[in-house]
Coordinates of C-alpha atoms in Angstrom, one line a residue:
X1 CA 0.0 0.0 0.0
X2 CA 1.4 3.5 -0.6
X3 CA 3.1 5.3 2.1
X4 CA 0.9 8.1 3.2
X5 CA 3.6 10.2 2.4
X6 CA 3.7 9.4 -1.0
X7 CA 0.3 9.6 -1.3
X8 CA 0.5 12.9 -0.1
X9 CA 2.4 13.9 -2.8
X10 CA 0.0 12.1 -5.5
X11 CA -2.7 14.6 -4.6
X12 CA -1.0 17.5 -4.5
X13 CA -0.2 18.0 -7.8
X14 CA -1.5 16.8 -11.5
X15 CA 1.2 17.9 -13.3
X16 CA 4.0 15.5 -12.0
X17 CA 3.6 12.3 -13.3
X18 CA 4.2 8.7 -11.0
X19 CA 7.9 8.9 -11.7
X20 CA 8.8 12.4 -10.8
X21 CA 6.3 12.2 -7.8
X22 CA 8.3 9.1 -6.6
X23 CA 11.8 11.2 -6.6
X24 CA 10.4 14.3 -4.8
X25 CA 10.1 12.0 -2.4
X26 CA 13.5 10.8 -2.2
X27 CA 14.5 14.4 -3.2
X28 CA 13.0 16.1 0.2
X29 CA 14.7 12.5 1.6
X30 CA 11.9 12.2 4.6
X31 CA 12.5 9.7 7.0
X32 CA 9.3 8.1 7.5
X33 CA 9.2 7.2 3.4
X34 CA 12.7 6.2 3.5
X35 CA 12.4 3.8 6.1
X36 CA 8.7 2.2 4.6
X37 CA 10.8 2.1 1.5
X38 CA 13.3 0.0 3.4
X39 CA 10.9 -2.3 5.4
X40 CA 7.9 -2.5 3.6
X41 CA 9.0 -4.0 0.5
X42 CA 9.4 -7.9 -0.8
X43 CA 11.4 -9.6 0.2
X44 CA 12.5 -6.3 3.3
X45 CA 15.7 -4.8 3.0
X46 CA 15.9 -4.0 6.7
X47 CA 13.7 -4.4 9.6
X48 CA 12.4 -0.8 11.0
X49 CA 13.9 -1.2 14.8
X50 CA 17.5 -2.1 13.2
X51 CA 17.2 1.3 10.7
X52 CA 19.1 4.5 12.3
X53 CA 20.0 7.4 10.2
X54 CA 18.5 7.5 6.5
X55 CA 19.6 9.9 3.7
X56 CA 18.9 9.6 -0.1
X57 CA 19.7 10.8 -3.4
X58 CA 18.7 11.1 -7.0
X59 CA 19.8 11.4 -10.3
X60 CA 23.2 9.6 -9.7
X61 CA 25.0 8.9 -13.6
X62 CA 25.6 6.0 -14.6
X63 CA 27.5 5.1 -17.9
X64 CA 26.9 8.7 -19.9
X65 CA 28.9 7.5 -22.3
X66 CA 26.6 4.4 -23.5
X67 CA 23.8 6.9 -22.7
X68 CA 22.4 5.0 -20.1
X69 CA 20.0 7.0 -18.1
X70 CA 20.9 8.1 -14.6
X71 CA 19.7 5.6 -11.2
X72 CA 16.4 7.2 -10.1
X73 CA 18.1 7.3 -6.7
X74 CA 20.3 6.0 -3.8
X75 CA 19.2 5.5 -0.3
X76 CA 22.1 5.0 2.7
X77 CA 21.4 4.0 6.1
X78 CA 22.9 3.1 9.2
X79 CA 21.8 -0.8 9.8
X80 CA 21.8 -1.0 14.0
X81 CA 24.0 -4.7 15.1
X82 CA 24.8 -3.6 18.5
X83 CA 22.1 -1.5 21.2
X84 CA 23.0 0.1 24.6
X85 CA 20.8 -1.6 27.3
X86 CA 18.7 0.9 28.3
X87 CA 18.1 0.0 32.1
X88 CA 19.9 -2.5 34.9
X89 CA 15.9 -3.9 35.0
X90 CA 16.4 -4.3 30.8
X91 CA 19.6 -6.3 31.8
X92 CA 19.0 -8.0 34.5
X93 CA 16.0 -9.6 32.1
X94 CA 18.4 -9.9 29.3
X95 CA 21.0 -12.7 31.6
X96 CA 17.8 -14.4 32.6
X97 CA 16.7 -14.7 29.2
X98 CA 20.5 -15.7 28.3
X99 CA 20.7 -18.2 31.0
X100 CA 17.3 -19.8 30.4
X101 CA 17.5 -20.6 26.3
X102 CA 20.9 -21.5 27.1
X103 CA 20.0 -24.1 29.8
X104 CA 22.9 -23.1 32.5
X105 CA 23.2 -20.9 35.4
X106 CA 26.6 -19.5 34.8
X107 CA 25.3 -16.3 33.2
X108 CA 27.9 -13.4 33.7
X109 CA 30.8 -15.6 33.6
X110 CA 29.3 -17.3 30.4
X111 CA 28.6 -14.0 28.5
X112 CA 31.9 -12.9 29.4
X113 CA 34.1 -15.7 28.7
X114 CA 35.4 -14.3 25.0
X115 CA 37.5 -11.1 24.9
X116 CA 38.1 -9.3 21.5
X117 CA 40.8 -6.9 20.9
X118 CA 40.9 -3.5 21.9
X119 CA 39.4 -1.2 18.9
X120 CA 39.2 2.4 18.2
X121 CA 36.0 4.1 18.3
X122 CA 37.1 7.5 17.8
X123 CA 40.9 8.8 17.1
X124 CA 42.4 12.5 17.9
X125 CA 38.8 14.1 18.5
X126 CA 38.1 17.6 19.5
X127 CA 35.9 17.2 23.1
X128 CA 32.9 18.3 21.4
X129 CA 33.1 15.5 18.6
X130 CA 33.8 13.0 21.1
X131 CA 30.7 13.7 23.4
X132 CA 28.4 14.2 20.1
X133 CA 29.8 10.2 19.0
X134 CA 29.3 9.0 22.3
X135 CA 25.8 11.1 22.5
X136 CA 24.8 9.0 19.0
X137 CA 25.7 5.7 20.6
X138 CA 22.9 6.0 23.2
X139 CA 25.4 7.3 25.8
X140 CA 23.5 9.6 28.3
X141 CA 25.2 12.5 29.6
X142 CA 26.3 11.6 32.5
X143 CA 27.2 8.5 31.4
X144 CA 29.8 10.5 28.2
X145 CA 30.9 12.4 31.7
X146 CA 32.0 9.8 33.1
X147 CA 33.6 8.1 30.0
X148 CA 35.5 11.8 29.5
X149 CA 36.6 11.8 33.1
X150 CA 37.6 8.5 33.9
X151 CA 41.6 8.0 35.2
X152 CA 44.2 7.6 32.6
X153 CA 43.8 3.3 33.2
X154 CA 40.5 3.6 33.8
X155 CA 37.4 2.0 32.0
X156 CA 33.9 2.4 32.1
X157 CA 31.7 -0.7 31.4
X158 CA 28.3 -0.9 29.8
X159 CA 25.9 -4.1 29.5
X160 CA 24.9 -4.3 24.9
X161 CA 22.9 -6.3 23.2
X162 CA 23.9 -7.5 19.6
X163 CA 20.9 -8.4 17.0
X164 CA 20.8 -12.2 17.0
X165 CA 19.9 -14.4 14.2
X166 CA 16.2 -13.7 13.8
X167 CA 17.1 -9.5 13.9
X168 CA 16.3 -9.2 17.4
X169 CA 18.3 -7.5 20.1
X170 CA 18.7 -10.3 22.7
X171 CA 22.2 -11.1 22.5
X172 CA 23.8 -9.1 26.0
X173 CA 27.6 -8.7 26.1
X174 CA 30.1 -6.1 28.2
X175 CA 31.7 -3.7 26.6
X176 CA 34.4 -1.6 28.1
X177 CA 35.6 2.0 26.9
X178 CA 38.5 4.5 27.8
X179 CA 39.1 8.1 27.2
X180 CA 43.3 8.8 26.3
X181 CA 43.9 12.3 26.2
X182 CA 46.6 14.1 24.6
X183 CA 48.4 17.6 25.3
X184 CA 46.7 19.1 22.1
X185 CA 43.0 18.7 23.7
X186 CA 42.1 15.8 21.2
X187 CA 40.7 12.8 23.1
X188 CA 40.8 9.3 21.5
X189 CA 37.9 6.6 22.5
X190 CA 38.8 2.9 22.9
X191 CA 37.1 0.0 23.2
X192 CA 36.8 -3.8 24.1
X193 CA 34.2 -6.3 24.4
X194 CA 33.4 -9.5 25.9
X195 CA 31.1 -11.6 24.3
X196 CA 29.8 -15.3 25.1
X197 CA 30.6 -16.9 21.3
X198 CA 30.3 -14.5 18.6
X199 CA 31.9 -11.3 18.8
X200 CA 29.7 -7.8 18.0
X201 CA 30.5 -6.8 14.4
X202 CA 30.9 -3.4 14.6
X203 CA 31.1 -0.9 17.4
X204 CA 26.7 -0.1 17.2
X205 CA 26.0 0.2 13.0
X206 CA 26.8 -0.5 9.6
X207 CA 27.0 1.9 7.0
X208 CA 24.7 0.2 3.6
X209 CA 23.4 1.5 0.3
X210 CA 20.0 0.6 -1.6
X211 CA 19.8 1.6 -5.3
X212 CA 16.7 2.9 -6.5
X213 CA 14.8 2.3 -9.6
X214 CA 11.0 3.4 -10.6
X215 CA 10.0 1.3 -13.0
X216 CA 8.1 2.8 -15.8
X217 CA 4.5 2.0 -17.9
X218 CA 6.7 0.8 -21.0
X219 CA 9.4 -1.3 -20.1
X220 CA 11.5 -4.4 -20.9
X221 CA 12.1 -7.1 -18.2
X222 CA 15.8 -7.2 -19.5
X223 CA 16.3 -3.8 -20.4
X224 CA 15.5 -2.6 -16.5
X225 CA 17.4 -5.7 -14.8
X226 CA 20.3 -5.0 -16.8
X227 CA 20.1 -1.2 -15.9
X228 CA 19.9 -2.5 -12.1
X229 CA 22.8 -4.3 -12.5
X230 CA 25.6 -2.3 -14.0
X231 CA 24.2 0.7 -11.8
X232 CA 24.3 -1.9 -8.6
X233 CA 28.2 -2.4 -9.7
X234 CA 28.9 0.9 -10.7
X235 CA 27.4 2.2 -7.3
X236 CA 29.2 -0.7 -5.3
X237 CA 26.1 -2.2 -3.7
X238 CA 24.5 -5.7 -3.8
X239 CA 20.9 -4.1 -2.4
X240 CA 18.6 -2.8 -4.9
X241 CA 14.8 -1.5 -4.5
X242 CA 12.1 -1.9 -7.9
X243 CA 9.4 0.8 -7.1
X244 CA 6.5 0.3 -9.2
X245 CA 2.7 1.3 -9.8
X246 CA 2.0 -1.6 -11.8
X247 CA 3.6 -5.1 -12.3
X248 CA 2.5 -8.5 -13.0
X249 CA 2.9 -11.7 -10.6
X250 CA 5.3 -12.9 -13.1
X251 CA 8.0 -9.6 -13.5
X252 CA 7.5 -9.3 -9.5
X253 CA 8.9 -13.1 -9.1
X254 CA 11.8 -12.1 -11.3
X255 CA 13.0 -9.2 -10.2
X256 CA 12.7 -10.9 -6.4
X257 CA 14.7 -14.0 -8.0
X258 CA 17.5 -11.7 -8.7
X259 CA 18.4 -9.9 -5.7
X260 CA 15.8 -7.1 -6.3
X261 CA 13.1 -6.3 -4.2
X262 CA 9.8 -4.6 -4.7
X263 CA 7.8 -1.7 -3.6
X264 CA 4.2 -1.3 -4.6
X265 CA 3.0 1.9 -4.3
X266 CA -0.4 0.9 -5.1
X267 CA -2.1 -2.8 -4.2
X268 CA -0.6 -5.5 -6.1
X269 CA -0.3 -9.3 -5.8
X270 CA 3.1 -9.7 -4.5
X271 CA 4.7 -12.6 -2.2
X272 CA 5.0 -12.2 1.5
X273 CA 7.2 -13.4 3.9
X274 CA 5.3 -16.3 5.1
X275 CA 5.7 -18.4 8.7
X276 CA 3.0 -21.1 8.4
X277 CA 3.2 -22.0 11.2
X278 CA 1.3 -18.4 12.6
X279 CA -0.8 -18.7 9.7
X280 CA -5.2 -18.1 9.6
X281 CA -5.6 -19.7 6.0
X282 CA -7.2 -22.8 7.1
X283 CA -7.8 -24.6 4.1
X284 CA -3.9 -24.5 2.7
X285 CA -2.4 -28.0 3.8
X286 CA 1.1 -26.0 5.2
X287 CA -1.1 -24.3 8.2
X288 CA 0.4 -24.8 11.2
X289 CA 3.5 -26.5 9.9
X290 CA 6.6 -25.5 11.8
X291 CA 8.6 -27.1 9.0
X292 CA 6.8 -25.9 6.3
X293 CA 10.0 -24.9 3.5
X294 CA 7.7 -22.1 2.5
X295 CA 9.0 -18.5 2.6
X296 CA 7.1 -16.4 0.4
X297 CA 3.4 -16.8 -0.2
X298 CA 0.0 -14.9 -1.9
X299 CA -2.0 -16.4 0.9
X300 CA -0.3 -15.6 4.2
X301 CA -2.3 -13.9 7.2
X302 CA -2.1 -13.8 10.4
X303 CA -5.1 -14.5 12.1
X304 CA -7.8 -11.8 12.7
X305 CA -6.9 -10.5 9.4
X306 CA -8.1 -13.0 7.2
X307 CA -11.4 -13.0 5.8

């Protein structure tokens, strides 16, 4: 369904046609469209609590030289892996979680028992830039005061969480920081984390880019996936986002069979991500099936939605 945002934009004006109403919106790069761009198309490029920061833009060239028109647009965002727990309550919930799927009591020692080198979260930084980054990270500001403050060997520790398999921010691991300061003023923030088994990725996010393309009324399958891909390598990213008023079942699965996924700004019979075993269509023969291979599906609701 379009994003009322976008919609928005269909009814103000009857001059602009789909396509250009589809880059003023990426033009004027507001969040809320950016991130239903994101999570809201098939199969979802991100899910909406790991998206941080969004920017886009439009009208990037291409190959001029073959005359290939320019990508209708580029979105960036920040993709959250790591989460400050917010509370000792959220913690203390988080090791009993731990300790419970993991079937053993030894909680702290357990989610501590890995130790990663020491990495550099920000080098040679004016004070303001270093309470800003630590401000970003979730860092409250008494918390950055004590960071700034601490003793010359001295570490302040924080309890994360790091996304786990299904996206989900359960994972709890320590993470220790310390301030060095140098005669200049600059101040350079280090880091090290103990983790259980798998080590956090990256200090909170991920820098990732998503090209755009609005497909148009007269196209060529070919045509646009071979546009999609030499702009996915000329822009140096494997993500790429198909939005479109109209499409059949058959272009949709295409696209979505090669890396691309799909944004409908108007109702169209696309694929879902599916989990039969949560799903209300009681007369399909996976219902209820908690091995059902099934991932995407026309006929997947949850119940209290279906008809």
């Amino acid at each position: 369904m379009i994003h009322p945002t976008l919609a928005g934009l269909a009814s103000d004006t009857d001059c602009a046609d789909w396509h250009d109403r589809v880059q003023i919106a990426l033009a004027i790069a507001d969040q809320p469209v950016l991130k239903s761009l994101l999570s809201h198309c098939t199969p979802p490029i991100a899910q909406p609590h790991r998206i941080g920061s969004v920017r886009s833009a439009i009208g990037l060239p291409i190959a001029p030289a073959l005359a290939i028109a320019p990508a209708d647009g580029l979105i960036e965002f920040e993709e959250l892996h790591c989460v400050l727990a917010e509370s000792p309550a959220d913690l203390e919930q988080g090791l009993a979680d731990y300790s419970r799927t993991k079937g053993n009591r030894r909680g702290y020692l357990d989610l501590t028992r890995c130790e990663a080198d020491s990495q550099i979260f920000g080098q040679m930084l004016p004070l303001s830039q270093a309470i800003s980054r630590l401000a970003e990270a979730g860092f409250s500001a008494e918390q950055s005061r004590d960071i700034l403050n601490l003793p010359q060997d001295g570490w302040h520790k924080s309890w994360w969480y790091q996304a786990d398999e299904s996206g989900q921010f359960t994972s709890p691991f320590l993470r220790l920081i310390r301030c060095r300061r140098y005669p200049d003023g600059s101040l350079t923030l280090q880091y090290k984390d103990f983790f259980a088994q798998e080590p956090p990725p990256c200090f909170k996010s991920r820098s990732a880019k998503v090209l755009v393309e609005i497909l148009p009324a007269a196209h060529q399958f070919a045509a646009t996936l071979a546009k999609i891909n030499l702009a996915r390598q000329q822009l140096d990213t494997a993500h790429a986002l198909l939005i479109c008023d109209q499409i059949s079942d058959l272009e949709a699965r295409g696209f979505i069979s090669q890396g691309i996924s799909i944004y409908a700004a108007k109702e169209i019979a696309l694929p879902v991500q599916a989990n039969c075993l949560h799903c209300a269509t009681a007369d399909c023969l996976m219902q209820g099936n908690p091995d059902s291979p099934v991932l995407l599906c026309q006929r997947f609701c949850l119940d209290g939605l279906s008809e």
